[in-house]
PDB file of C-alpha atoms in Angstrom:
ATOM      1  CA  ASP A  12       0.043  -0.383  -0.008  1.00 50.00           C
ATOM      2  CA  ALA A  13       1.796   2.916  -1.144  1.00 58.00           C
ATOM      3  CA  LYS A  14       1.991   6.014   0.980  1.00 88.00           C
ATOM      4  CA  THR A  15       3.079   8.298  -1.601  1.00 95.00           C
ATOM      5  CA  THR A  16       2.080   9.213  -5.345  1.00 95.00           C
ATOM      6  CA  GLN A  17       4.586  10.629  -7.809  1.00 97.00           C
ATOM      7  CA  PRO A  18       4.370  11.196 -11.551  1.00 97.00           C
ATOM      8  CA  THR A  19       5.768   8.620 -13.270  1.00 97.00           C
ATOM      9  CA  SER A  20       7.976  10.778 -14.988  1.00 97.00           C
ATOM     10  CA  MET A  21       9.218  14.179 -16.270  1.00 97.00           C
ATOM     11  CA  ASP A  22      11.501  15.918 -18.475  1.00 97.00           C
ATOM     12  CA  CYS A  23      13.120  19.042 -17.433  1.00 96.00           C
ATOM     13  CA  ALA A  24      15.906  21.308 -19.492  1.00 97.00           C
ATOM     14  CA  GLU A  25      19.699  21.727 -18.164  1.00 97.00           C
ATOM     15  CA  GLY A  26      20.092  24.628 -16.440  1.00 97.00           C
ATOM     16  CA  ARG A  27      16.631  25.043 -15.332  1.00 97.00           C
ATOM     17  CA  ALA A  28      15.240  24.434 -11.949  1.00 97.00           C
ATOM     18  CA  ALA A  29      13.228  20.808 -11.704  1.00 97.00           C
ATOM     19  CA  ASN A  30      10.097  20.621  -9.145  1.00 98.00           C
ATOM     20  CA  LEU A  31       9.248  17.190  -8.337  1.00 98.00           C
ATOM     21  CA  PRO A  32       6.192  16.858  -6.792  1.00 98.00           C
ATOM     22  CA  CYS A  33       5.044  14.001  -4.080  1.00 97.00           C
ATOM     23  CA  ASN A  34       1.526  13.460  -2.525  1.00 97.00           C
ATOM     24  CA  HIS A  35       1.541  11.802   0.773  1.00 95.00           C
ATOM     25  CA  SER A  36      -1.873  12.929   1.992  1.00 94.00           C
ATOM     26  CA  THR A  37      -2.159  10.357   4.430  1.00 93.00           C
ATOM     27  CA  ILE A  38       1.016  11.355   6.287  1.00 94.00           C
ATOM     28  CA  SER A  39       1.173  11.111   9.863  1.00 92.00           C
ATOM     29  CA  GLY A  40       2.576  13.749  12.445  1.00 91.00           C
ATOM     30  CA  ASN A  41       5.490  11.228  13.438  1.00 90.00           C
ATOM     31  CA  GLU A  42       6.598  10.641   9.544  1.00 91.00           C
ATOM     32  CA  TYR A  43       9.241  12.476   7.885  1.00 92.00           C
ATOM     33  CA  VAL A  44       9.259  12.918   4.234  1.00 94.00           C
ATOM     34  CA  TYR A  45      12.570  11.408   2.636  1.00 95.00           C
ATOM     35  CA  TRP A  46      13.972  12.079  -1.087  1.00 97.00           C
ATOM     36  CA  TYR A  47      16.455   9.721  -2.599  1.00 97.00           C
ATOM     37  CA  ARG A  48      17.652   9.426  -6.181  1.00 98.00           C
ATOM     38  CA  GLN A  49      19.058   6.411  -8.183  1.00 98.00           C
ATOM     39  CA  ILE A  50      20.971   7.258 -11.160  1.00 97.00           C
ATOM     40  CA  HIS A  51      21.320   4.433 -13.443  1.00 93.00           C
ATOM     41  CA  SER A  52      23.823   1.409 -12.234  1.00 88.00           C
ATOM     42  CA  GLN A  53      24.646   3.022  -8.940  1.00 95.00           C
ATOM     43  CA  GLY A  54      22.452   2.428  -5.735  1.00 97.00           C
ATOM     44  CA  PRO A  55      20.012   5.098  -3.927  1.00 97.00           C
ATOM     45  CA  GLN A  56      21.332   8.122  -2.973  1.00 97.00           C
ATOM     46  CA  TYR A  57      20.281  10.253  -0.074  1.00 95.00           C
ATOM     47  CA  ILE A  58      19.068  13.969  -1.031  1.00 97.00           C
ATOM     48  CA  ILE A  59      17.106  15.658   1.826  1.00 96.00           C
ATOM     49  CA  HIS A  60      14.420  15.092   4.200  1.00 94.00           C
ATOM     50  CA  GLY A  61      11.969  17.131   6.277  1.00 94.00           C
ATOM     51  CA  LEU A  62       9.442  17.139   9.124  1.00 93.00           C
ATOM     52  CA  LYS A  63       7.329  19.957   8.446  1.00 92.00           C
ATOM     53  CA  ASN A  64       9.457  23.115   7.809  1.00 91.00           C
ATOM     54  CA  ASN A  65      11.473  23.742   4.451  1.00 95.00           C
ATOM     55  CA  GLU A  66      14.854  22.322   4.336  1.00 96.00           C
ATOM     56  CA  THR A  67      17.827  23.259   1.912  1.00 97.00           C
ATOM     57  CA  ASN A  68      21.208  21.572   1.204  1.00 96.00           C
ATOM     58  CA  GLU A  69      23.675  21.764  -1.192  1.00 96.00           C
ATOM     59  CA  MET A  70      21.700  19.315  -3.206  1.00 95.00           C
ATOM     60  CA  ALA A  71      18.391  20.523  -3.258  1.00 98.00           C
ATOM     61  CA  SER A  72      15.389  22.332  -1.408  1.00 98.00           C
ATOM     62  CA  LEU A  73      12.654  20.554   0.132  1.00 98.00           C
ATOM     63  CA  ILE A  74       9.031  22.152   0.383  1.00 98.00           C
ATOM     64  CA  ILE A  75       6.482  20.833   2.682  1.00 97.00           C
ATOM     65  CA  THR A  76       3.102  22.380   2.607  1.00 96.00           C
ATOM     66  CA  GLU A  77       1.309  23.597   5.734  1.00 95.00           C
ATOM     67  CA  ASP A  78      -0.900  20.482   5.863  1.00 95.00           C
ATOM     68  CA  ARG A  79       1.897  18.021   5.151  1.00 96.00           C
ATOM     69  CA  LYS A  80      -0.074  16.461   2.463  1.00 95.00           C
ATOM     70  CA  SER A  81       2.483  17.333  -0.180  1.00 96.00           C
ATOM     71  CA  SER A  82       5.844  18.124  -1.124  1.00 97.00           C
ATOM     72  CA  THR A  83       8.022  19.456  -4.012  1.00 98.00           C
ATOM     73  CA  LEU A  84      11.648  18.469  -4.449  1.00 98.00           C
ATOM     74  CA  ILE A  85      13.443  21.468  -6.052  1.00 98.00           C
ATOM     75  CA  LEU A  86      16.516  20.736  -8.017  1.00 97.00           C
ATOM     76  CA  PRO A  87      17.606  24.542  -8.430  1.00 96.00           C
ATOM     77  CA  HIS A  88      19.995  24.154 -11.923  1.00 95.00           C
ATOM     78  CA  ALA A  89      19.343  20.867 -13.364  1.00 97.00           C
ATOM     79  CA  THR A  90      22.425  18.911 -15.258  1.00 97.00           C
ATOM     80  CA  LEU A  91      22.552  15.884 -17.378  1.00 97.00           C
ATOM     81  CA  ARG A  92      24.198  13.998 -14.304  1.00 96.00           C
ATOM     82  CA  ASP A  93      20.664  14.579 -12.408  1.00 97.00           C
ATOM     83  CA  THR A  94      18.629  12.191 -14.629  1.00 98.00           C
ATOM     84  CA  ALA A  95      17.910   9.742 -12.641  1.00 98.00           C
ATOM     85  CA  VAL A  96      14.654   7.817 -10.355  1.00 98.00           C
ATOM     86  CA  TYR A  97      13.775   9.772  -7.872  1.00 98.00           C
ATOM     87  CA  TYR A  98      12.251   8.430  -4.882  1.00 97.00           C
ATOM     88  CA  CYS A  99       9.335  10.302  -2.315  1.00 97.00           C
ATOM     89  CA  ILE A 100       9.465   8.409   0.956  1.00 95.00           C
ATOM     90  CA  VAL A 101       7.526   8.584   3.941  1.00 93.00           C
ATOM     91  CA  ARG A 102       9.170   7.224   7.137  1.00 90.00           C
ATOM     92  CA  VAL A 103       7.982   7.107  10.634  1.00 87.00           C
ATOM     93  CA  ILE A 104      10.633   9.060  13.026  1.00 82.00           C
ATOM     94  CA  ASN A 105      11.691   6.099  14.955  1.00 79.00           C
ATOM     95  CA  ASP A 106      11.174   3.194  12.281  1.00 82.00           C
ATOM     96  CA  TYR A 107      13.854   1.009  10.395  1.00 82.00           C
ATOM     97  CA  LYS A 108      11.806   0.546   7.321  1.00 81.00           C
ATOM     98  CA  LEU A 109      12.833   2.619   4.145  1.00 87.00           C
ATOM     99  CA  SER A 110       9.670   1.569   1.722  1.00 88.00           C
ATOM    100  CA  PHE A 111      10.662   2.693  -1.943  1.00 92.00           C
ATOM    101  CA  GLY A 112       7.530   3.119  -4.385  1.00 90.00           C
ATOM    102  CA  ALA A 113       7.746   3.430  -8.205  1.00 92.00           C
ATOM    103  CA  GLY A 114       9.228   6.823  -7.895  1.00 96.00           C
ATOM    104  CA  THR A 115       9.977   9.484 -10.846  1.00 98.00           C
ATOM    105  CA  THR A 116      12.227   8.908 -13.934  1.00 98.00           C
ATOM    106  CA  VAL A 117      13.503  12.625 -14.404  1.00 98.00           C
ATOM    107  CA  THR A 118      15.393  13.008 -17.586  1.00 98.00           C
ATOM    108  CA  VAL A 119      17.133  16.305 -17.990  1.00 98.00           C
ATOM    109  CA  ARG A 120      17.763  17.729 -21.667  1.00 96.00           C
ATOM    110  CA  ALA A 121      20.412  19.856 -23.136  1.00 95.00           C
TER     111      ALA A 121
ATOM    112  CA  ASP B  11      31.887   8.028  -4.863  1.00 52.00           C
ATOM    113  CA  THR B  12      29.972   6.117  -1.790  1.00 64.00           C
ATOM    114  CA  GLU B  13      31.138   5.147   1.753  1.00 92.00           C
ATOM    115  CA  VAL B  14      29.414   1.744   1.720  1.00 97.00           C
ATOM    116  CA  THR B  15      31.600  -0.439  -0.642  1.00 97.00           C
ATOM    117  CA  GLN B  16      29.977  -3.618  -1.856  1.00 98.00           C
ATOM    118  CA  THR B  17      31.820  -6.294  -3.740  1.00 98.00           C
ATOM    119  CA  PRO B  18      32.014  -7.742  -5.841  1.00 98.00           C
ATOM    120  CA  LYS B  19      29.997  -5.396  -8.458  1.00 97.00           C
ATOM    121  CA  HIS B  20      29.168  -8.393 -10.635  1.00 97.00           C
ATOM    122  CA  LEU B  21      28.626 -11.968 -10.095  1.00 97.00           C
ATOM    123  CA  VAL B  22      27.527 -14.915 -12.352  1.00 96.00           C
ATOM    124  CA  MET B  23      26.645 -17.811 -10.633  1.00 94.00           C
ATOM    125  CA  GLY B  24      25.037 -21.649 -11.316  1.00 91.00           C
ATOM    126  CA  MET B  25      22.245 -22.585  -9.101  1.00 91.00           C
ATOM    127  CA  THR B  26      24.334 -25.366  -7.197  1.00 90.00           C
ATOM    128  CA  ASN B  27      27.286 -22.534  -6.789  1.00 90.00           C
ATOM    129  CA  LYS B  28      27.758 -21.418  -3.234  1.00 95.00           C
ATOM    130  CA  LYS B  29      29.061 -17.317  -3.167  1.00 96.00           C
ATOM    131  CA  SER B  30      29.074 -14.734  -0.674  1.00 97.00           C
ATOM    132  CA  LEU B  31      28.632 -10.761  -1.505  1.00 98.00           C
ATOM    133  CA  LYS B  32      30.465  -8.608   0.946  1.00 98.00           C
ATOM    134  CA  CYS B  33      29.642  -4.843   2.117  1.00 98.00           C
ATOM    135  CA  GLU B  34      31.753  -2.251   4.140  1.00 98.00           C
ATOM    136  CA  GLN B  35      31.487   0.714   5.739  1.00 97.00           C
ATOM    137  CA  HIS B  36      33.387   2.735   7.730  1.00 92.00           C
ATOM    138  CA  MET B  37      31.236   5.469   9.244  1.00 93.00           C
ATOM    139  CA  GLY B  38      31.095   4.079  12.849  1.00 92.00           C
ATOM    140  CA  HIS B  39      27.194   3.129  11.662  1.00 93.00           C
ATOM    141  CA  ARG B  40      25.461   0.375  13.910  1.00 93.00           C
ATOM    142  CA  ALA B  41      22.644  -0.632  11.385  1.00 93.00           C
ATOM    143  CA  MET B  42      23.092  -2.282   8.231  1.00 95.00           C
ATOM    144  CA  TYR B  43      20.559  -3.639   5.663  1.00 96.00           C
ATOM    145  CA  TRP B  44      20.072  -5.674   2.766  1.00 98.00           C
ATOM    146  CA  TYR B  45      18.005  -4.746   0.156  1.00 98.00           C
ATOM    147  CA  LYS B  46      17.084  -6.730  -3.203  1.00 98.00           C
ATOM    148  CA  GLN B  47      16.404  -4.899  -6.265  1.00 97.00           C
ATOM    149  CA  LYS B  48      14.923  -6.405  -9.538  1.00 97.00           C
ATOM    150  CA  ALA B  49      15.177  -4.377 -12.805  1.00 94.00           C
ATOM    151  CA  LYS B  50      12.851  -1.663 -13.178  1.00 93.00           C
ATOM    152  CA  LYS B  51      11.633  -2.111  -9.695  1.00 95.00           C
ATOM    153  CA  PRO B  52      12.500  -0.324  -6.542  1.00 95.00           C
ATOM    154  CA  PRO B  53      14.263  -1.836  -3.500  1.00 96.00           C
ATOM    155  CA  GLU B  54      12.874  -4.150  -1.372  1.00 96.00           C
ATOM    156  CA  LEU B  55      14.308  -4.731   2.530  1.00 96.00           C
ATOM    157  CA  MET B  56      15.548  -8.567   3.073  1.00 97.00           C
ATOM    158  CA  PHE B  57      17.536  -7.796   6.055  1.00 97.00           C
ATOM    159  CA  VAL B  58      18.281  -5.460   9.056  1.00 95.00           C
ATOM    160  CA  TYR B  59      21.181  -5.958  11.402  1.00 95.00           C
ATOM    161  CA  SER B  60      21.519  -3.736  14.349  1.00 93.00           C
ATOM    162  CA  TYR B  61      24.763  -3.901  16.604  1.00 94.00           C
ATOM    163  CA  GLU B  62      25.684  -6.925  14.918  1.00 95.00           C
ATOM    164  CA  LYS B  63      22.732  -8.928  15.577  1.00 96.00           C
ATOM    165  CA  LEU B  64      20.069  -9.623  13.044  1.00 96.00           C
ATOM    166  CA  SER B  65      17.122  -7.804  14.190  1.00 94.00           C
ATOM    167  CA  ILE B  66      14.914  -7.921  10.967  1.00 94.00           C
ATOM    168  CA  ASN B  67      14.056 -10.692   8.411  1.00 96.00           C
ATOM    169  CA  GLU B  68      11.795  -9.867   5.755  1.00 95.00           C
ATOM    170  CA  SER B  69      10.987 -13.503   5.419  1.00 94.00           C
ATOM    171  CA  VAL B  70      13.041 -14.045   2.950  1.00 97.00           C
ATOM    172  CA  PRO B  71      14.123 -17.948   1.790  1.00 96.00           C
ATOM    173  CA  SER B  72      16.649 -19.587   3.896  1.00 96.00           C
ATOM    174  CA  ARG B  73      18.870 -19.908   0.451  1.00 96.00           C
ATOM    175  CA  PHE B  74      19.850 -16.213   1.494  1.00 98.00           C
ATOM    176  CA  SER B  75      22.100 -16.354   4.672  1.00 98.00           C
ATOM    177  CA  PRO B  76      23.342 -13.069   6.372  1.00 98.00           C
ATOM    178  CA  GLU B  77      26.139 -12.507   8.732  1.00 97.00           C
ATOM    179  CA  CYS B  78      27.637  -9.591  10.441  1.00 97.00           C
ATOM    180  CA  PRO B  79      31.486 -10.568  11.459  1.00 96.00           C
ATOM    181  CA  ASN B  80      31.560  -6.974  12.897  1.00 94.00           C
ATOM    182  CA  SER B  81      30.630  -3.625  13.360  1.00 92.00           C
ATOM    183  CA  SER B  82      31.933  -2.534   9.713  1.00 96.00           C
ATOM    184  CA  LEU B  83      31.572  -5.721   7.561  1.00 98.00           C
ATOM    185  CA  LEU B  84      28.175  -7.462   6.454  1.00 98.00           C
ATOM    186  CA  ASN B  85      28.371 -10.442   4.342  1.00 98.00           C
ATOM    187  CA  LEU B  86      25.448 -12.294   2.058  1.00 98.00           C
ATOM    188  CA  HIS B  87      26.120 -15.889   1.940  1.00 98.00           C
ATOM    189  CA  LEU B  88      23.992 -17.429  -1.231  1.00 97.00           C
ATOM    190  CA  HIS B  89      23.655 -20.938  -2.047  1.00 95.00           C
ATOM    191  CA  ALA B  90      21.132 -22.720  -4.306  1.00 93.00           C
ATOM    192  CA  LEU B  91      19.593 -19.711  -5.859  1.00 94.00           C
ATOM    193  CA  GLN B  92      17.021 -19.713  -8.277  1.00 95.00           C
ATOM    194  CA  PRO B  93      17.104 -17.692 -11.678  1.00 95.00           C
ATOM    195  CA  GLU B  94      14.501 -15.336 -10.003  1.00 96.00           C
ATOM    196  CA  ASP B  95      16.823 -14.617  -7.815  1.00 97.00           C
ATOM    197  CA  SER B  96      19.031 -12.506 -10.478  1.00 97.00           C
ATOM    198  CA  ALA B  97      18.983  -8.925  -9.184  1.00 97.00           C
ATOM    199  CA  LEU B  98      20.866  -6.051  -7.944  1.00 98.00           C
ATOM    200  CA  TYR B  99      21.446  -6.429  -3.918  1.00 98.00           C
ATOM    201  CA  LEU B 100      22.396  -3.337  -2.296  1.00 98.00           C
ATOM    202  CA  CYS B 101      23.713  -2.762   1.133  1.00 98.00           C
ATOM    203  CA  ALA B 102      22.964  -0.050   3.431  1.00 96.00           C
ATOM    204  CA  SER B 103      23.858   1.442   6.686  1.00 95.00           C
ATOM    205  CA  SER B 104      22.739   4.055   9.107  1.00 92.00           C
ATOM    206  CA  PRO B 105      23.693   5.462  12.660  1.00 90.00           C
ATOM    207  CA  ARG B 106      21.299   3.337  14.438  1.00 80.00           C
ATOM    208  CA  GLN B 107      18.389   0.870  13.447  1.00 75.00           C
ATOM    209  CA  GLY B 108      15.634   3.089  14.465  1.00 72.00           C
ATOM    210  CA  SER B 109      17.161   6.409  13.695  1.00 68.00           C
ATOM    211  CA  GLY B 110      14.259   7.563  11.248  1.00 62.00           C
ATOM    212  CA  HIS B 111      15.845  11.133  11.354  1.00 73.00           C
ATOM    213  CA  GLN B 112      18.898  10.017  10.039  1.00 82.00           C
ATOM    214  CA  PRO B 113      19.349   8.563   6.358  1.00 90.00           C
ATOM    215  CA  GLN B 114      20.564   5.284   5.490  1.00 93.00           C
ATOM    216  CA  HIS B 115      23.460   5.517   2.831  1.00 94.00           C
ATOM    217  CA  PHE B 116      23.923   2.933   0.177  1.00 97.00           C
ATOM    218  CA  GLY B 117      26.663   1.163  -1.727  1.00 97.00           C
ATOM    219  CA  ASP B 118      26.181   0.698  -5.731  1.00 97.00           C
ATOM    220  CA  GLY B 119      25.158  -2.951  -5.292  1.00 98.00           C
ATOM    221  CA  THR B 120      26.496  -6.402  -6.576  1.00 98.00           C
ATOM    222  CA  ARG B 121      24.468  -7.370  -9.900  1.00 97.00           C
ATOM    223  CA  LEU B 122      23.673 -10.866  -9.397  1.00 97.00           C
ATOM    224  CA  SER B 123      22.987 -13.393 -12.361  1.00 96.00           C
ATOM    225  CA  ILE B 124      21.898 -16.624 -11.736  1.00 95.00           C
ATOM    226  CA  LEU B 125      22.298 -19.472 -14.746  1.00 91.00           C
TER     227      LEU B 125
END
């Protein structure tokens, strides 16, 4: 039973911002939103996570709506190397479980 | 470059062979994980080790046998595998098992093919 809904695929232009949406309408107060990505032939790479506040790091920004039912991952200046499957995951605060859904296949085009 | 190192990167074995996959991390993490990823599917959790003890087995067949000899090393012993076991096997680590606010870090996996 999927806890998140993401578009199957999306394209974005190199050098532009990429905005990746995720719906998690049944999220609980004790669940984080995590984002990972998986570049072809590599393992999943941690990007960012948040509970209710917006977060930013050197890779991306995470915007979580006030009701926490959806979020957007922003890659500020997409490059060809950002082409990957992006996974939005809802994870209980003290749980070991990291349950991957189908993810969004993002293709960055020159 | 990842901080979780998996060897070998590729492995081809027959159904009667015995082989092992190896995973190593030197981040001082005390939780380590094995995942299985079939082609074009998301990773699925197999095992969790916490402080070198097996804490979670996600109903994995006994032909997969995990081992954690020390806090830096995790092995997956394989015996009598089936062709449907062909997949990418991923290892991950995190500071502690229940550290939901701390990410798991993944290796690049071993791509296993069963003939």
